[in-house]
Short mmCIF file of C-alpha atoms and ligand atoms in Angstrom, two decimals:
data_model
loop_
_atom_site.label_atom_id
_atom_site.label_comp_id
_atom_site.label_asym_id
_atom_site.label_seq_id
_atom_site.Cartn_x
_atom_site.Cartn_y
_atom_site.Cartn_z
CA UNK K 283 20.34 -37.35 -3.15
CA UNK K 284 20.81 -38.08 -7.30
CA UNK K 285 21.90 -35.05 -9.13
CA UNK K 286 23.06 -37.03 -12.20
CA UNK K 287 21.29 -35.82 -15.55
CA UNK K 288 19.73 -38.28 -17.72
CA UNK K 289 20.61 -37.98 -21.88
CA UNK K 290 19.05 -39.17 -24.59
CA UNK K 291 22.16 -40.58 -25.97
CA UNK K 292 25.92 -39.34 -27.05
CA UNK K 293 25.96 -35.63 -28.06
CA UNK K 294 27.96 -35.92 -31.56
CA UNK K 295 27.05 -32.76 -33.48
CA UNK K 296 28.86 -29.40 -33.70
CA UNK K 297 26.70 -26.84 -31.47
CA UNK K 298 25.95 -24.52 -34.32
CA UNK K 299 26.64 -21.59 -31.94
CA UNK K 300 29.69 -19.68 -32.47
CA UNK K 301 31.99 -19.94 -29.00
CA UNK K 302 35.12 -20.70 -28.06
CA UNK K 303 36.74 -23.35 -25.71
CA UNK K 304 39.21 -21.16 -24.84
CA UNK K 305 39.97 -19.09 -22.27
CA UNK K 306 41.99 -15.74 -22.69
CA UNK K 307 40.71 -15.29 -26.65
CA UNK K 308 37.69 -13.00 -25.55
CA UNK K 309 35.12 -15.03 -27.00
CA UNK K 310 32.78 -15.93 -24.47
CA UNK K 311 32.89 -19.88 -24.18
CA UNK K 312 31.12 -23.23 -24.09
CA UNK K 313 30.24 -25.00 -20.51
CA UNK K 314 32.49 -28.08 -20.29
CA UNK K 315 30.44 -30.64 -20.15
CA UNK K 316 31.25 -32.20 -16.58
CA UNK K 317 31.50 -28.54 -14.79
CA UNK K 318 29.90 -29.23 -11.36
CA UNK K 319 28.29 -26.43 -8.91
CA UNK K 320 29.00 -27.58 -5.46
CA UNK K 321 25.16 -27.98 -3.20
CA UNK K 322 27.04 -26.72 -0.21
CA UNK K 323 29.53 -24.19 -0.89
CA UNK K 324 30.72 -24.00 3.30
CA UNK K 325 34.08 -25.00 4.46
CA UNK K 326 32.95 -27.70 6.78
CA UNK K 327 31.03 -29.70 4.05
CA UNK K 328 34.47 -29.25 2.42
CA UNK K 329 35.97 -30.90 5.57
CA UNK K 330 33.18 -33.35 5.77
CA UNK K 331 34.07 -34.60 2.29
CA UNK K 332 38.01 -35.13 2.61
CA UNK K 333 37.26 -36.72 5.90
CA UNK K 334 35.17 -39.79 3.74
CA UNK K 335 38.29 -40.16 1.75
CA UNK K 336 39.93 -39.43 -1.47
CA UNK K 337 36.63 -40.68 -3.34
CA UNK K 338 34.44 -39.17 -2.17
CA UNK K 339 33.18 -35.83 -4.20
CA UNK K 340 30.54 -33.33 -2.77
CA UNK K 341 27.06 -33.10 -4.03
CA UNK K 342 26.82 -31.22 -6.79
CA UNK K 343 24.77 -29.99 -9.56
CA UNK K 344 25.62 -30.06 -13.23
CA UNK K 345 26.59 -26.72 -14.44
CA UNK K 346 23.78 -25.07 -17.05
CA UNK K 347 25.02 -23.70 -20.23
CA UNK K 348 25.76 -24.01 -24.23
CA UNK K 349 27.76 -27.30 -24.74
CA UNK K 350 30.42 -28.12 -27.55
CA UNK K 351 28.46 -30.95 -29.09
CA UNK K 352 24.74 -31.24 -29.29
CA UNK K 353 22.65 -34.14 -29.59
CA UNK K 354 19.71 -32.97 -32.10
CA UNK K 355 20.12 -31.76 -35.29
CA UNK K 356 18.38 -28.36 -35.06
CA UNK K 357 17.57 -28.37 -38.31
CA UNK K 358 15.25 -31.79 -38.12
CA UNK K 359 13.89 -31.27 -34.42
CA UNK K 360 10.66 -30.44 -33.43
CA UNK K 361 10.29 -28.49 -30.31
CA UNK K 362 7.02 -27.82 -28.28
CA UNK K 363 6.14 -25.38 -25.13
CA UNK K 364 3.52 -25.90 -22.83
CA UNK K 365 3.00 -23.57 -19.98
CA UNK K 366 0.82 -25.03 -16.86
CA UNK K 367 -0.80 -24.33 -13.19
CA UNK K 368 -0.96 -20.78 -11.93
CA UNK K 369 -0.60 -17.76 -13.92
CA UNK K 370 2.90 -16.20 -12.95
CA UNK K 371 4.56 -12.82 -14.11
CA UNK K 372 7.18 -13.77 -16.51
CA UNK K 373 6.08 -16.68 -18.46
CA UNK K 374 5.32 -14.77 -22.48
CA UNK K 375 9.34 -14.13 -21.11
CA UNK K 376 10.18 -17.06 -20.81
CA UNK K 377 8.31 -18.55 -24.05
CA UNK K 378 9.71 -15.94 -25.82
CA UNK K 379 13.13 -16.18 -25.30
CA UNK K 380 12.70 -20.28 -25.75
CA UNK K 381 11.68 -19.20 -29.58
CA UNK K 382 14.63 -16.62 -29.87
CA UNK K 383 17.33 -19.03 -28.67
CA UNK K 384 16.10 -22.02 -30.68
CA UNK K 385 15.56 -20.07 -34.14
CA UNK K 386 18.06 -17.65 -34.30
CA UNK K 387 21.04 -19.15 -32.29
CA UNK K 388 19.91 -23.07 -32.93
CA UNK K 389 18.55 -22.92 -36.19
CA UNK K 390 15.71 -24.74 -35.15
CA UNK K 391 12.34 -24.58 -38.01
CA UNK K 392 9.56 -25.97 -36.04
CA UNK K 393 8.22 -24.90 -32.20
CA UNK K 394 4.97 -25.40 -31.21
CA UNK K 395 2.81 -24.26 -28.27
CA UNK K 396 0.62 -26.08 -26.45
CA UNK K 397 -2.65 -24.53 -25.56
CA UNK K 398 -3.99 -24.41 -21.86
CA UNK K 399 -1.37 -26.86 -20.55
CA UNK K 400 -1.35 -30.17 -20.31
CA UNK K 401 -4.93 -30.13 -21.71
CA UNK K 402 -3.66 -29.35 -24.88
CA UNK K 403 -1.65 -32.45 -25.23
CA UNK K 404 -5.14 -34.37 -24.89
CA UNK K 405 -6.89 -35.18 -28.07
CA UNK K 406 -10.32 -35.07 -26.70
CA UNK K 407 -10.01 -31.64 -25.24
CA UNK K 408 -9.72 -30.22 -29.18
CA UNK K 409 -7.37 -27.08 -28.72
CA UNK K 410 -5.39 -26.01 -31.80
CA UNK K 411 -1.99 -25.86 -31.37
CA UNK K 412 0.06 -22.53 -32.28
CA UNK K 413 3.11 -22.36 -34.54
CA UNK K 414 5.52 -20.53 -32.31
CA UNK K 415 7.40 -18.09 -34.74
CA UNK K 416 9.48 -15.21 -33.45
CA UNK K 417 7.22 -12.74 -35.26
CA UNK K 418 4.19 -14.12 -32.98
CA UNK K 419 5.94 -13.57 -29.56
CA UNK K 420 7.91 -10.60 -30.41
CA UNK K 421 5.67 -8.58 -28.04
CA UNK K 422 4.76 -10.94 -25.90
CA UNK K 423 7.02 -10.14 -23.01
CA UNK K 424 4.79 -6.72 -22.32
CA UNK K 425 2.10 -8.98 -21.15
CA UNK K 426 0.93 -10.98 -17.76
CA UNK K 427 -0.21 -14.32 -18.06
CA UNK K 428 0.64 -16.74 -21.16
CA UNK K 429 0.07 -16.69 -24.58
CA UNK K 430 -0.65 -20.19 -24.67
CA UNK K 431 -3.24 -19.94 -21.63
CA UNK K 432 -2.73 -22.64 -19.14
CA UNK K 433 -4.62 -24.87 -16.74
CA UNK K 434 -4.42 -26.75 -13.46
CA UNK K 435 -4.80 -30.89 -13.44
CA UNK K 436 -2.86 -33.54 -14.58
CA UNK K 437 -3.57 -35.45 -17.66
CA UNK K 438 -2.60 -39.26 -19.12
CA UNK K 439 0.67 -39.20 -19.94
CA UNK K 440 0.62 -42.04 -22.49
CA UNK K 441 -2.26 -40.01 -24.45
CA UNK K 442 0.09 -36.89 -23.45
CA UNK K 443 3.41 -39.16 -25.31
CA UNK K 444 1.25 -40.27 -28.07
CA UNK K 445 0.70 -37.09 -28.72
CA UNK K 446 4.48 -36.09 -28.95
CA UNK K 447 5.17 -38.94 -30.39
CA UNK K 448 2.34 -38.27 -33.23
CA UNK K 449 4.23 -34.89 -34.31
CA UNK K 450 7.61 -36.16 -33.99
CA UNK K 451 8.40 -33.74 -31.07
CA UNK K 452 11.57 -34.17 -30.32
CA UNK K 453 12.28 -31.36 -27.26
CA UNK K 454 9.21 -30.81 -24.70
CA UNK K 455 9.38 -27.66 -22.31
CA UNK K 456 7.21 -28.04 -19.25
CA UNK K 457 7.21 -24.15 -17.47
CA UNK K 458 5.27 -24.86 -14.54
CA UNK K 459 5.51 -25.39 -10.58
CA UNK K 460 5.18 -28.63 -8.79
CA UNK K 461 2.58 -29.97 -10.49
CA UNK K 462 3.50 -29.31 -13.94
CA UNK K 463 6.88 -31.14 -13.12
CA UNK K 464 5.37 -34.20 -11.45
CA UNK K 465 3.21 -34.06 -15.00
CA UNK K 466 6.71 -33.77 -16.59
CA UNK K 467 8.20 -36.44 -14.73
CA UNK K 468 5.26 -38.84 -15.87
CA UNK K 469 6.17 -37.82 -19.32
CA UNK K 470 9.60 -38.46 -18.76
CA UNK K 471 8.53 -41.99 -17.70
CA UNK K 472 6.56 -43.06 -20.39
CA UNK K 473 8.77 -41.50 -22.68
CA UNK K 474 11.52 -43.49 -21.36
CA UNK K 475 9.15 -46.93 -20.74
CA UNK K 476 9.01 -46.47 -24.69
CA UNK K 477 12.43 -45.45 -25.28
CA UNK K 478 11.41 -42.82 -27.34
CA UNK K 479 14.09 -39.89 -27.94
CA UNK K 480 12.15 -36.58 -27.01
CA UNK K 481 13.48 -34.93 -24.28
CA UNK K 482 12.20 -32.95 -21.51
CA UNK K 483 12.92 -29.84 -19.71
CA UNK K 484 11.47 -27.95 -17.32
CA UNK K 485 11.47 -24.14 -16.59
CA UNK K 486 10.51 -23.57 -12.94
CA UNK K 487 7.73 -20.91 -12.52
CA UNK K 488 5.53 -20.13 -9.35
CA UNK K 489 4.95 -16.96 -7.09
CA UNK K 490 5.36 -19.36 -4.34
CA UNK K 491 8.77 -20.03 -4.86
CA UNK K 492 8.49 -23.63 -3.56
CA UNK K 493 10.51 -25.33 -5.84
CA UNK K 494 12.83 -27.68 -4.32
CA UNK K 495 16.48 -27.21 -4.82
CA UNK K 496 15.99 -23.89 -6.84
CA UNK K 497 17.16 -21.20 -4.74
CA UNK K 498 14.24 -18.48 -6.78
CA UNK K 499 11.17 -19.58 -9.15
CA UNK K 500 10.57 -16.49 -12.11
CA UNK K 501 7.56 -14.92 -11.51
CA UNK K 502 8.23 -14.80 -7.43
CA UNK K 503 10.02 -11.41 -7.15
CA UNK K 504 7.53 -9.48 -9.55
CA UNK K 505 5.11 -10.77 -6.82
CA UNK K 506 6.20 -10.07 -3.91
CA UNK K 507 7.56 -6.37 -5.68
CA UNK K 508 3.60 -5.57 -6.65
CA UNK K 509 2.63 -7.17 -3.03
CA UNK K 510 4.63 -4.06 -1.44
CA UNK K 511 1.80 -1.71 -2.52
CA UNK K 512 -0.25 -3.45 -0.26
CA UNK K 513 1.65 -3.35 2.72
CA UNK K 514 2.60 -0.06 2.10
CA UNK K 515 -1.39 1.25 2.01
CA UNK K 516 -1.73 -0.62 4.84
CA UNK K 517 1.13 1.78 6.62
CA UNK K 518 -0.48 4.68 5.71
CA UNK K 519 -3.85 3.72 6.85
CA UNK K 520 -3.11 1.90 10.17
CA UNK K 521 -0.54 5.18 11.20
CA UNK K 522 -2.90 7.56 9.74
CA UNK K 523 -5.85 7.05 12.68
CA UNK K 524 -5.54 6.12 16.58
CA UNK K 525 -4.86 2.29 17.53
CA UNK K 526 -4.61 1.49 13.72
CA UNK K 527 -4.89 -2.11 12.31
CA UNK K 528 -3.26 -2.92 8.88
CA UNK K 529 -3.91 -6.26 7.88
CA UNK K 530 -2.74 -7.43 4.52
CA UNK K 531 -3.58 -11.34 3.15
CA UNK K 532 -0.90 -12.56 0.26
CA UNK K 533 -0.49 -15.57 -1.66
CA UNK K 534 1.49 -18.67 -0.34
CA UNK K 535 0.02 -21.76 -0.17
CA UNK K 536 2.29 -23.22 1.70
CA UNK K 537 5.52 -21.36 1.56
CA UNK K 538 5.54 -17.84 3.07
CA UNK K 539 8.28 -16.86 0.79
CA UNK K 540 6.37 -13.71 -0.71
CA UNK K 541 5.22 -12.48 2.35
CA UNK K 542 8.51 -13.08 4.13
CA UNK K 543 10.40 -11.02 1.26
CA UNK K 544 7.32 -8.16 0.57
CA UNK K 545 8.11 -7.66 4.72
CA UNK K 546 12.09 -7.11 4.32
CA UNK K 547 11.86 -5.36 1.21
CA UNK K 548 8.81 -2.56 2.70
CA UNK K 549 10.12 -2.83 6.45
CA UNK K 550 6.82 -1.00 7.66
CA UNK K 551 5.52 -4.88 9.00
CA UNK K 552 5.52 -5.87 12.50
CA UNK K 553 4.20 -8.93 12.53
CA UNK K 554 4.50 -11.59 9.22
CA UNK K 555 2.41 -14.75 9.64
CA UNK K 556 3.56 -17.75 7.31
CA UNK K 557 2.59 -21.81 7.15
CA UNK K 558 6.07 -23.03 8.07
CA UNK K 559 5.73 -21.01 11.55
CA UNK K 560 2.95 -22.01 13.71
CA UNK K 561 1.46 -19.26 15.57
CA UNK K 562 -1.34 -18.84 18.57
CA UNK K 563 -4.14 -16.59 18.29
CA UNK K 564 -5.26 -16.20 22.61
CA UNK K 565 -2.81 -16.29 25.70
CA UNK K 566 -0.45 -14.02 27.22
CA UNK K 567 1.94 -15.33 23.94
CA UNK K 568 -0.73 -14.93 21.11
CA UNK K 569 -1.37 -12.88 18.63
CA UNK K 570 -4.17 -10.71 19.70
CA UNK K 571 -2.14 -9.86 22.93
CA UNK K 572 0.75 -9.47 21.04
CA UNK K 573 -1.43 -6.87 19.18
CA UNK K 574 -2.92 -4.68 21.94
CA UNK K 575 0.74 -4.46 23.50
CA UNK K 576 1.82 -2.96 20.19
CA UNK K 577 -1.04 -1.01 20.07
CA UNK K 578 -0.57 0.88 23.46
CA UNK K 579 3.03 1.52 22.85
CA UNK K 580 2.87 2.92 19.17
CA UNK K 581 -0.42 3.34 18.58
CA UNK K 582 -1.06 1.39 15.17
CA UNK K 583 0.14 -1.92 13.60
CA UNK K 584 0.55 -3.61 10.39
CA UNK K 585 0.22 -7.46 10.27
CA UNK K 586 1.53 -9.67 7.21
CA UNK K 587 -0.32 -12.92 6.67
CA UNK K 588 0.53 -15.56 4.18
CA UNK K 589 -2.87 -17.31 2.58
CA UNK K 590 -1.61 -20.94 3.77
CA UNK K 591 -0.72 -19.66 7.50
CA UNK K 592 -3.13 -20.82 10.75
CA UNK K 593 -5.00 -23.03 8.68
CA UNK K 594 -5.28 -24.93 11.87
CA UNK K 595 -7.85 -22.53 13.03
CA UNK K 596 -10.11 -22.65 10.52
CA UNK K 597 -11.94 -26.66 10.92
CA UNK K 598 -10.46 -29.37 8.04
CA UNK K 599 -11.47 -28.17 4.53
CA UNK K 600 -10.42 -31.40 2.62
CA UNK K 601 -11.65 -30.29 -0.92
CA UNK K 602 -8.41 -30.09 -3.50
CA UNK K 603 -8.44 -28.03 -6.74
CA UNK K 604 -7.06 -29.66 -10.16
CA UNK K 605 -3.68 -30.11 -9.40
CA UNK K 606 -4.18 -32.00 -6.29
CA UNK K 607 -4.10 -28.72 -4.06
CA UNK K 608 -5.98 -28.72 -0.58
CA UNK K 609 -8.52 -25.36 -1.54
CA UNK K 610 -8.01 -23.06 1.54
CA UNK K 611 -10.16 -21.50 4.01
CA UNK K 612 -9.28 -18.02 4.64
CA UNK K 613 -7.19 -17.00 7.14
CA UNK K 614 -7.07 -13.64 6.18
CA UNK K 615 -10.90 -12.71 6.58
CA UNK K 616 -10.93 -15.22 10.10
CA UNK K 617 -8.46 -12.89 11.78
CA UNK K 618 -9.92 -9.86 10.43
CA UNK K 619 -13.23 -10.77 11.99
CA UNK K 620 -11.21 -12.01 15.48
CA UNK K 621 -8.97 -9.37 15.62
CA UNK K 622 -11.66 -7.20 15.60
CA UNK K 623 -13.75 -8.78 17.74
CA UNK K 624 -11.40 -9.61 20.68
CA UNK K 625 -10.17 -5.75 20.51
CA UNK K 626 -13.78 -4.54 20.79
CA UNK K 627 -14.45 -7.17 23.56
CA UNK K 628 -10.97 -5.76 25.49
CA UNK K 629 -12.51 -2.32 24.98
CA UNK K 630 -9.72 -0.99 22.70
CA UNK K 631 -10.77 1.13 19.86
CA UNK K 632 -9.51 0.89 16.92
CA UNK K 633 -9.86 0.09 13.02
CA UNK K 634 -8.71 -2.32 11.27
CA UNK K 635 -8.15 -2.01 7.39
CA UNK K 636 -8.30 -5.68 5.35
CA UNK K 637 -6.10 -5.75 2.07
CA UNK K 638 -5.96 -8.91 -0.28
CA UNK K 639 -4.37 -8.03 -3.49
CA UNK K 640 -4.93 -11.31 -4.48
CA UNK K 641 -3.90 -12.19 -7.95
CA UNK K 642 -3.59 -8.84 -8.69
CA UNK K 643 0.20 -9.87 -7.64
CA UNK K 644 0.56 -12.51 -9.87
CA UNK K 645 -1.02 -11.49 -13.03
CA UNK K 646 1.17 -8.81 -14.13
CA UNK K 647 4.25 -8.31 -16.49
CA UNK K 648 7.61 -9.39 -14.99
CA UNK K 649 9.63 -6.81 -13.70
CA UNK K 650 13.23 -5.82 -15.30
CA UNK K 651 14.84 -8.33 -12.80
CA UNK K 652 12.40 -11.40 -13.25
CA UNK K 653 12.47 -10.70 -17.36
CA UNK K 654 16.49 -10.95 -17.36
CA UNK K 655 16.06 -14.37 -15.31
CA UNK K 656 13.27 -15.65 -17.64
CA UNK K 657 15.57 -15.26 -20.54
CA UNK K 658 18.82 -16.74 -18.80
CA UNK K 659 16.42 -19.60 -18.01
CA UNK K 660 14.55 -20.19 -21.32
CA UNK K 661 18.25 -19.87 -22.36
CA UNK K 662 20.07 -22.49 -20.75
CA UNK K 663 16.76 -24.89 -20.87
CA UNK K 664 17.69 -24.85 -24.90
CA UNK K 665 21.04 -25.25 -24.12
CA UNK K 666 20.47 -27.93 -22.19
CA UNK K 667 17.32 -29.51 -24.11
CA UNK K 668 19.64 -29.47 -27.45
CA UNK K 669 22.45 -32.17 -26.07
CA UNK K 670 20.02 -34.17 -25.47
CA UNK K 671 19.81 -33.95 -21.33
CA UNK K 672 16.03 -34.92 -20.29
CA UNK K 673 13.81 -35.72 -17.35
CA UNK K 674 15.74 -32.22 -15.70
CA UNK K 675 14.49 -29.01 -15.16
CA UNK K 676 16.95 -25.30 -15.25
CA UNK K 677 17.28 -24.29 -11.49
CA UNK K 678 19.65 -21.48 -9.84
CA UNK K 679 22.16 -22.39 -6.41
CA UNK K 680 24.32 -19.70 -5.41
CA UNK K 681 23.21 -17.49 -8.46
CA UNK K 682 24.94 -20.00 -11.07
CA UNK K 683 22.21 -21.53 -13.45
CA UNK K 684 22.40 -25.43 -13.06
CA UNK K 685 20.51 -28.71 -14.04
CA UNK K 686 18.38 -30.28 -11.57
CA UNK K 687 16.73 -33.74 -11.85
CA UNK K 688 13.13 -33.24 -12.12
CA UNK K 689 12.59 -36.64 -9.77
CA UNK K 690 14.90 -34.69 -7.13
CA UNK K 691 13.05 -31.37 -7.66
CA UNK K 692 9.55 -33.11 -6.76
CA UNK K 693 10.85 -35.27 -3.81
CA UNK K 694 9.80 -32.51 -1.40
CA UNK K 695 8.59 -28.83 -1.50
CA UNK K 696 11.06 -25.55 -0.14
CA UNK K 697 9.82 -24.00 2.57
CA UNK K 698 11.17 -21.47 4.98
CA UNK K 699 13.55 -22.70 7.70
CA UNK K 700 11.91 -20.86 10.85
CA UNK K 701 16.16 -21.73 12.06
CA UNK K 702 17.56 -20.07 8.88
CA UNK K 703 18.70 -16.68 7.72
CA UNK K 704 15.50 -15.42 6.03
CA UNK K 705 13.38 -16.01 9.38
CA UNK K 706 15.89 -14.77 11.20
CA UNK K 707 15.84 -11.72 9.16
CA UNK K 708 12.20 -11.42 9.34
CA UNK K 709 12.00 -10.95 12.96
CA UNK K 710 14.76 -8.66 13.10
CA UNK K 711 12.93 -5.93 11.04
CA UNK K 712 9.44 -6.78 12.13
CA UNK K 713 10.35 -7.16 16.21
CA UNK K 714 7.66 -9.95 15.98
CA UNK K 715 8.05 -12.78 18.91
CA UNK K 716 10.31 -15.45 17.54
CA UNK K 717 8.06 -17.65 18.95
CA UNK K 718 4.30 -17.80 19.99
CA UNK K 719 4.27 -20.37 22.63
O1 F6P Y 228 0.78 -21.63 -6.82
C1 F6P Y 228 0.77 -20.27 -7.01
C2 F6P Y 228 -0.52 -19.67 -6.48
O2 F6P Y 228 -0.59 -18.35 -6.95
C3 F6P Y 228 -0.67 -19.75 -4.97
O3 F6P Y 228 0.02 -18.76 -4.28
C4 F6P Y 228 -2.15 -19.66 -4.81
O4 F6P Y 228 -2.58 -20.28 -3.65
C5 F6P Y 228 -2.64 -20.42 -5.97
O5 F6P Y 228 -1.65 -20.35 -6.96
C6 F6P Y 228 -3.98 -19.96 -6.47
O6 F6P Y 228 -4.17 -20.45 -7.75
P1 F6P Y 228 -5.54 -20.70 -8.51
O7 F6P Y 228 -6.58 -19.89 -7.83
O8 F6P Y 228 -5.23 -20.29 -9.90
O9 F6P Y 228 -5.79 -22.16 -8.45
#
């Protein structure tokens, strides 16, 4: 794997921000420029390494952070935002604090926003564009969704670069999830094909938190906080009447992470359901025996289900949305129906109470812990945008903010390891079988 940062050229000019490059003055201090975070922080890795030799070092990331010298002059560049895919709790945050750092701290005089993502780089598609001031996000923060709106598809990138190149952009942030970055990688291309000097950073935002080699996404843990509610209504009305069924859908196309984490952090679940863990639904093993044995010892249940789980069961819908996406059949309605059914056919009463809170989850304000890591983000994204890095997007390992390759980012998608820690975890507060066959 290539964790090596592309720049736009030599970073000559005095960061205008006031820091030190020393330690012990009590000034806080600039990032030197080759500081590393190691990928894999465990001893034998360590071993692994000194066993290959002398040479070789261990994978690491580039540290994120203000640098010494800058490449742009931030009085002459020309940023722009454009926020795309999903809606996700956090991004007026993170647009916000990409104006704050760049004006006040940078000195930069000119940001603008794209409207409606990547749309709004097309000519054809007419959207104005807005002149990002700090006055006109000042608030923004207290809202859900984006000020600049956003959409799902990808779009030309050469009209996309003409465009930049037409306004003599000279920084492009992409906030966005998968798709947005494999846009911004395309950018990135054709930007480079032309050897143009605009650079591009990415901010990564889903609810999914599928980003590859970002250990959390913004927007994810305002998610799965609001998703909580739902489990917890499910509690009360599966315990509150005999043989209770609570059975609550969330989002997760195809990582389970926010139903995984809404189960650990409201431990009334007993059984999570996610895409990265197959499960059966009939046999001595499956689910719906799995449910009548809980029923008869305590008498009600609650069942987590993530929207991209036991798509299997459900015939091959091979329709995709915008950005490429297969659209989903619903797994949360099928096993409401079969639960139901195969209870009522086994002659155990019960009731069953559906929840979907749907993007009720995803369209709110961030919480107090999602807005602090919005602004650290849109933070070190300037940083890094203004010496001139590019074709990288601001990611998190081991709770240090770091640089990540946007090619590396999109090579794969993260999903839950059903061998790792968070599983594990999982089925230690839910009881579930750790496997269904
Ligand atoms: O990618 C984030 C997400 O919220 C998924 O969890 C969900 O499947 C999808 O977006 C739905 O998005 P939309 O309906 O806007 O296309």
């Amino acid at each position: 794997m290539d964790l090596t940062i592309e720049r736009l050229g030599p970073a000559r000019i005095h960061s205008p921000l006031n820091l030190s490059t020393q330690l012990g003055d009590q000034v806080c201090n600039f990032v030197p420029d080759d500081e590393k975070i190691l990928y894999d922080v465990s001893l034998s890795a360590c071993r692994t390494c000194r066993r290959e030799g002398a040479e070789t070092l261990p994978l690491a990331f580039e540290r994120a952070g203000p640098r010494e010298k800058i490449y742009f002059d931030p009085s002459k560049v020309r940023a722009a935002v454009v926020t795309c895919g999903g809606l996700c709790p956090g991004i007026n945050n993170v647009v916000r604090a990409l104006v704050m750092e760049l004006t006040y701290h940078y000195g930069v005089r000119h940001i603008y926003g794209f409207r409606f993502g990547y749309a709004g780089m097309v000519p054809d598609f007419g959207y104005d564009v807005l002149d990002l001031t700090p006055e006109l996000v000042r608030d923004i923060h207290h809202d859900g969704g984006s000020l600049l709106g956003s959409s799902r598809g990808p779009q030309d990138p050469e009209v996309m670069v003409d465009t930049l190149d037409r306004m003599g952009i000279g920084i492009l942030f992409t906030i966005g999830g998968d798709g947005t970055h494999r846009g911004a990688m395309a950018i990135h291309e054709e930007i480079s094909r032309r050897g143009l000097k605009i650079a591009v950073v990415g901010i990564p935002k889903t609810i999914d938190n599928d980003i590859l080699l970002v250990e959390k996404t913004f927007g994810f843990e305002t998610a799965f906080s609001i998703a909580i509610e739902a489990i917890r209504a499910a509690h009360v009305e599966a315990s509150g009447t005999p043989n209770g069924v609570g059975l609550v859908q969330l989002m997760g196309r195809h990582s389970g992470y926010i139903a995984a984490n809404a189960a650990l952090a409201e431990p009334d679940v007993n059984c999570v359901l996610v895409p990265e863990v197959p499960f059966v639904i009939d046999g001595e093993r499956g689910l719906v025996a799995w449910l009548r044995r809980r029923l008869e010892k305590r008498g009600h249940a609650v069942i987590v289900v993530a929207e991209g789980a036991g798509q299997e069961f459900l015939g091959g819908n091979h329709s995709t949305d915008a950005s490429g996406n297969v659209d989903l059949a619903d797994i949360g309605l099928y096993l409401k129906q079969r639960l139901t059914s195969e209870l009522k056919a086994a002659g155990v009463s019960h009731s069953l109470k559906y929840i979907d809170p749907s993007y009720i989850i995803r369209s709110a304000p961030a919480n107090p812990n999602d807005s602090l890591f919005c602004a650290t983000l849109a933070q070190n994204a300037v940083h890094a945008a203004m010496t001139g890095r590019t074709g990288m997007l601001v990611g998190i390992w081991h709770n240090i903010f770091t640089h990540v390759p946007i090619a590396a980012a999109v090579s794969g998608r993260k999903l839950i390891d059903p061998e790792g820690e968070l599983w594990r975890s999982v089925l230690e507060i839910t009881g579930q079988p750790a496997a269904w066959q």
